[in-house]
Amino acid sequence: MKNASFTLALGGGGARGIAHLGVLRVLEREKIRPVLIIGTSIGAIIGGMYAQTLDTHTCEERIERFFKTDFFTKIGLDFFVLEDYPDRHNFLDQWINKAKRNYILSRTITRESVLPETVLREALSYLIDEVDIAGCRIPFRAVATDIRNGDVVVIKSGSLTTAVAASSSIPAITTPVEINNRLLVDGGAACITPVVPAKRVSSDPVVAVDVWKTIEHQKLPSRGLGTLLRAGEITQVNLNRLLVEQADVIIRPAVQHYSWVKFSLYKELIEKGMTAAEKMLPEIEKIEKKPNYTANGSLNTIFKVFEE
């Protein structure tokens, strides 16, 4: 196994991020090891698992076991998928969807989150061993967002589980995680694919894995909430595209059309990641050979990035 002179930046995207494991499997097969892995949300989960084990098959086994547990079934992630296109559903579908929306809205208005932080931590306990980040076998960083002031926080020390929990704490779904007097939520709130944080903390080239969704032409939502959510999606997609373009190599697995909760398709998603990584191997090999590389910090001044 050889260390390759690049940082691997793994982006957020829910279940689509399992494709990261396919990318890592190709690198593992080719005996290419990044000098640093930095992840946001699901990218932090997969990145943290691999940085700890250096074995994608062990990671896949842990994921498979977790998805088969009663605990995962009880979480009911499918419950949080909301659609606002009534012409796509029969009457029962529309009624269920309305009931779900009202329940989620009432919970987010009257409580800090729909699910307590303990649920997220218990889920992570199936996937990640409780160790200090410094104990990872590859240097690892998790990216979170300070919900108080919008700072991008790159977590480099302390509990690996706590760092990953902070990076993957979806606003309103799970409660924020407090670290060093910061109240942290999902890194995707500020930086979906952590290219800029990667360039801030390392002078090595960045290979980014982008698993965020794309915007397709769709019938306009029938209600104001749907229009509001749609506008937010457009902002996220455009910002993510702009930031990802700052990477030296971009790997985009063909997973944009998968739902963020379709974890049951993990084998298919891993294959998508492998296919995309294999296509980009020649580009990765080129950046390995670049001497005295200096990162381009063109957008570094836009984001307040703190390493803690």
Coordinates of C-alpha atoms in Angstrom, one line a residue:
M1 CA 0.0 0.0 0.0
K2 CA 1.4 3.4 -1.0
N3 CA 0.4 6.8 0.4
A4 CA -0.9 9.0 -2.5
S5 CA -0.4 12.7 -2.3
F6 CA -4.0 13.8 -2.3
T7 CA -6.8 14.5 0.2
L8 CA -10.0 12.6 -0.4
A9 CA -13.1 14.7 0.2
L10 CA -16.3 12.7 0.7
G11 CA -19.6 14.7 0.4
G12 CA -23.0 14.4 1.9
G13 CA -26.1 12.9 0.3
G14 CA -27.8 10.4 2.6
A15 CA -27.9 6.8 1.2
R16 CA -26.3 8.0 -2.0
G17 CA -23.1 8.4 0.0
I18 CA -22.7 4.6 0.3
A19 CA -21.2 5.0 -3.1
H20 CA -18.1 6.4 -1.3
L21 CA -17.4 2.9 -0.2
G22 CA -17.2 1.8 -3.8
V23 CA -14.7 4.6 -4.5
L24 CA -12.6 3.6 -1.5
R25 CA -12.7 -0.1 -2.7
V26 CA -11.2 0.8 -6.0
L27 CA -8.4 2.8 -4.3
E28 CA -7.9 0.0 -1.9
R29 CA -7.6 -2.5 -4.8
E30 CA -5.1 -0.3 -6.6
K31 CA -3.2 0.1 -3.3
I32 CA -3.7 3.9 -3.3
R33 CA -4.1 5.4 0.1
P34 CA -4.9 9.1 0.5
V35 CA -2.9 11.2 2.9
L36 CA -6.1 12.5 4.5
I37 CA -9.8 11.7 4.4
I38 CA -12.2 14.5 5.1
G39 CA -16.0 13.9 5.1
T40 CA -19.3 15.7 5.5
S41 CA -22.4 13.9 6.8
I42 CA -22.6 10.4 5.2
G43 CA -19.1 11.2 3.9
A44 CA -17.9 11.4 7.5
I45 CA -19.6 8.2 8.4
I46 CA -18.1 6.2 5.5
G47 CA -14.8 8.0 5.7
G48 CA -14.5 7.5 9.5
M49 CA -15.3 3.8 9.1
Y50 CA -12.7 3.3 6.5
A51 CA -10.0 5.5 8.2
Q52 CA -10.5 3.2 11.3
T53 CA -10.5 -0.2 9.5
L54 CA -8.7 0.3 6.2
D55 CA -10.9 -2.5 4.9
T56 CA -14.0 -1.7 2.7
H57 CA -15.3 -5.3 3.1
T58 CA -15.4 -4.9 6.9
C59 CA -17.2 -1.6 6.4
E60 CA -19.7 -3.2 4.1
E61 CA -20.3 -6.0 6.6
R62 CA -21.0 -3.5 9.4
I63 CA -23.4 -1.6 7.1
E64 CA -25.2 -4.8 6.1
R65 CA -25.5 -6.0 9.8
F66 CA -26.9 -2.6 10.8
F67 CA -29.5 -2.5 8.1
K68 CA -30.8 -5.9 9.3
T69 CA -31.2 -4.8 12.9
D70 CA -34.6 -4.1 14.5
F71 CA -33.2 -0.8 15.5
F72 CA -32.7 0.4 11.9
T73 CA -36.2 -0.7 11.1
K74 CA -37.6 1.2 14.0
I75 CA -35.9 4.4 13.0
G76 CA -38.2 4.4 9.9
L77 CA -36.2 6.8 7.7
D78 CA -38.7 6.4 4.9
F79 CA -41.1 8.3 7.1
F80 CA -39.2 11.6 6.5
V81 CA -39.6 11.5 2.7
L82 CA -42.1 14.1 1.7
E83 CA -43.5 14.7 -1.8
D84 CA -45.6 17.5 -2.9
Y85 CA -46.8 16.2 -6.3
P86 CA -50.4 15.0 -5.7
D87 CA -50.8 13.9 -9.3
R88 CA -48.2 11.2 -8.6
H89 CA -50.2 9.6 -5.8
N90 CA -53.5 8.0 -5.3
F91 CA -55.8 9.3 -2.6
L92 CA -54.3 7.1 0.2
D93 CA -50.8 8.2 -0.7
Q94 CA -51.8 11.8 -0.5
W95 CA -53.5 11.4 2.8
I96 CA -50.5 9.6 4.3
N97 CA -48.2 12.2 3.0
K98 CA -50.2 15.0 4.5
A99 CA -50.3 13.3 7.8
K100 CA -46.6 12.8 7.8
R101 CA -45.9 16.4 6.9
N102 CA -48.2 17.7 9.7
Y103 CA -46.6 15.4 12.2
I104 CA -43.0 16.4 11.3
L105 CA -44.0 20.1 11.2
S106 CA -45.6 19.8 14.6
R107 CA -42.5 18.1 16.1
T108 CA -40.1 20.6 14.7
I109 CA -42.2 23.5 15.9
T110 CA -42.7 22.2 19.4
R111 CA -39.4 20.4 20.0
E112 CA -35.7 20.8 19.3
S113 CA -35.8 17.8 16.9
V114 CA -37.9 14.9 15.7
L115 CA -35.3 12.4 17.0
P116 CA -33.0 12.7 20.1
E117 CA -29.2 12.6 19.7
T118 CA -29.2 9.2 21.4
V119 CA -30.8 7.6 18.3
L120 CA -28.0 8.9 16.1
R121 CA -25.3 7.8 18.5
E122 CA -26.8 4.3 18.8
A123 CA -26.9 4.0 15.0
L124 CA -23.3 5.0 14.8
S125 CA -22.3 2.4 17.5
Y126 CA -23.1 -0.3 14.9
L127 CA -20.7 1.2 12.4
I128 CA -17.9 2.9 14.2
D129 CA -15.7 1.8 17.2
E130 CA -15.4 4.3 20.0
V131 CA -11.8 5.6 19.6
D132 CA -10.0 8.9 19.4
I133 CA -9.7 10.4 15.9
A134 CA -5.9 10.4 16.4
G135 CA -6.2 6.6 16.5
C136 CA -7.4 6.3 13.0
R137 CA -5.1 4.4 10.6
I138 CA -5.5 7.3 8.0
P139 CA -5.6 10.9 9.2
F140 CA -9.3 11.8 9.3
R141 CA -11.4 15.0 9.6
A142 CA -15.2 15.4 10.0
V143 CA -16.8 18.6 8.8
A144 CA -19.7 20.1 10.8
T145 CA -21.6 23.5 10.8
D146 CA -21.8 25.7 13.9
I147 CA -25.5 26.5 13.9
R148 CA -25.0 29.6 15.9
N149 CA -22.8 31.5 13.5
G150 CA -22.4 29.4 10.3
D151 CA -18.8 28.6 10.8
V152 CA -17.5 25.5 9.0
V153 CA -15.8 23.4 11.7
V154 CA -13.3 20.7 10.8
I155 CA -13.1 18.3 13.7
K156 CA -9.6 16.8 14.1
S157 CA -9.4 15.6 17.7
G158 CA -11.5 13.9 20.3
S159 CA -14.0 11.0 20.0
L160 CA -14.5 9.7 16.4
T161 CA -18.1 8.8 17.2
T162 CA -18.9 12.3 18.5
A163 CA -17.2 14.0 15.5
V164 CA -19.1 11.9 13.0
A165 CA -22.4 12.4 15.0
A166 CA -21.9 16.2 14.8
S167 CA -21.1 16.0 11.1
S168 CA -24.2 14.0 10.3
S169 CA -26.8 15.6 12.7
I170 CA -29.5 16.6 10.3
P171 CA -31.1 19.9 11.4
A172 CA -34.6 19.4 12.9
I173 CA -34.3 15.6 12.5
T174 CA -31.7 15.0 15.2
T175 CA -30.5 17.4 17.9
P176 CA -27.3 19.4 17.5
V177 CA -24.1 18.0 19.1
E178 CA -22.1 20.3 21.4
I179 CA -18.3 20.2 21.1
N180 CA -15.9 22.8 22.6
N181 CA -18.8 25.2 23.3
R182 CA -20.0 25.0 19.7
L183 CA -23.4 23.7 18.7
L184 CA -22.8 21.6 15.7
V185 CA -25.1 20.2 13.0
D186 CA -24.7 18.5 9.6
G187 CA -21.7 19.8 7.7
G188 CA -23.9 19.9 4.6
A189 CA -25.7 23.0 6.0
A190 CA -22.6 25.0 5.0
C191 CA -20.5 22.8 2.8
I192 CA -22.1 19.7 1.2
T193 CA -18.9 18.4 -0.4
P194 CA -15.9 19.5 1.7
V195 CA -13.5 20.7 -0.9
V196 CA -12.9 24.1 0.6
P197 CA -12.3 22.8 4.1
A198 CA -9.9 20.2 2.5
K199 CA -7.9 22.9 0.8
R200 CA -7.8 24.9 4.0
V201 CA -6.4 22.1 6.2
S202 CA -4.0 20.5 3.6
S203 CA -1.7 21.7 0.8
D204 CA -2.3 18.4 -1.1
P205 CA -4.5 18.1 -4.2
V206 CA -8.1 17.3 -3.5
V207 CA -10.1 14.4 -5.0
A208 CA -13.7 15.1 -4.4
V209 CA -16.5 12.5 -4.4
D210 CA -19.8 14.3 -5.2
V211 CA -23.0 12.3 -4.4
W212 CA -25.4 15.3 -4.1
K213 CA -28.6 15.3 -6.2
T214 CA -29.2 17.3 -9.3
I215 CA -32.1 19.5 -10.3
E216 CA -34.4 18.1 -12.9
H217 CA -37.3 19.7 -14.7
Q218 CA -40.4 18.8 -12.6
K219 CA -44.0 19.9 -12.3
L220 CA -44.2 22.9 -9.9
P221 CA -45.3 21.9 -6.4
S222 CA -48.9 22.5 -5.7
R223 CA -48.3 24.1 -2.3
G224 CA -46.2 26.8 -0.8
L225 CA -44.1 24.5 1.4
G226 CA -43.2 22.4 -1.7
T227 CA -42.1 25.6 -3.5
L228 CA -40.0 26.7 -0.6
L229 CA -38.3 23.3 -0.4
R230 CA -37.7 23.3 -4.1
A231 CA -36.1 26.8 -3.9
G232 CA -33.8 25.6 -1.2
E233 CA -32.8 22.5 -3.2
I234 CA -31.8 24.8 -6.2
T235 CA -29.6 26.9 -3.9
Q236 CA -27.9 23.8 -2.5
V237 CA -27.3 22.2 -5.8
N238 CA -25.9 25.3 -7.4
L239 CA -23.6 26.1 -4.4
N240 CA -22.4 22.5 -4.2
R241 CA -21.6 22.5 -7.9
L242 CA -19.6 25.7 -7.6
L243 CA -17.6 24.4 -4.6
V244 CA -16.9 20.9 -6.1
E245 CA -15.4 22.5 -9.2
Q246 CA -12.6 23.7 -6.9
A247 CA -11.3 20.1 -6.6
D248 CA -8.4 18.8 -8.7
V249 CA -10.3 15.6 -9.6
I250 CA -14.0 15.1 -9.3
I251 CA -15.6 11.7 -9.0
R252 CA -19.4 11.7 -9.6
P253 CA -21.0 8.3 -9.1
A254 CA -24.3 8.0 -11.0
V255 CA -26.5 8.1 -7.9
Q256 CA -28.1 11.5 -8.2
H257 CA -31.6 9.9 -8.9
Y258 CA -31.5 7.7 -5.8
S259 CA -33.6 8.8 -2.7
W260 CA -31.5 9.8 0.3
V261 CA -33.2 7.1 2.4
K262 CA -32.7 4.1 0.0
F263 CA -30.1 2.4 2.2
S264 CA -31.5 -1.0 1.2
L265 CA -29.8 -0.5 -2.2
Y266 CA -26.3 -0.3 -0.7
K267 CA -24.8 -3.0 -2.9
E268 CA -26.0 -1.2 -6.0
L269 CA -24.7 2.1 -4.7
I270 CA -21.3 0.6 -3.9
E271 CA -21.1 -0.6 -7.5
K272 CA -21.9 2.9 -8.8
G273 CA -19.0 4.2 -6.7
M274 CA -16.6 1.6 -8.1
T275 CA -17.6 2.4 -11.7
A276 CA -17.1 6.1 -11.2
A277 CA -13.7 5.7 -9.5
E278 CA -12.4 3.3 -12.1
K279 CA -13.2 5.9 -14.8
M280 CA -11.2 8.6 -13.0
L281 CA -8.2 6.5 -12.0
P282 CA -6.0 8.0 -14.8
E283 CA -6.7 11.5 -13.4
I284 CA -5.9 10.4 -9.9
E285 CA -2.6 8.9 -11.0
K286 CA -1.7 12.2 -12.7
I287 CA -2.1 14.3 -9.6
E288 CA -0.1 11.7 -7.6
K289 CA 3.0 12.6 -9.7
K290 CA 2.7 16.4 -9.4
P291 CA 5.7 17.7 -7.3
N292 CA 5.5 20.5 -4.8
Y293 CA 1.8 21.0 -5.3
T294 CA 0.2 24.2 -3.9
A295 CA -3.5 24.2 -3.4
N296 CA -5.6 26.9 -5.1
G297 CA -7.4 28.8 -2.3
S298 CA -9.6 30.8 -4.6
L299 CA -12.7 30.4 -2.4
N300 CA -11.0 30.0 1.0
T301 CA -11.7 33.5 2.0
I302 CA -15.4 33.1 1.5
F303 CA -15.9 30.5 4.2
K304 CA -14.9 30.8 7.9
V305 CA -13.2 27.4 8.4
F306 CA -11.9 26.4 11.8
E307 CA -10.0 23.3 12.7
E308 CA -10.7 22.0 16.2

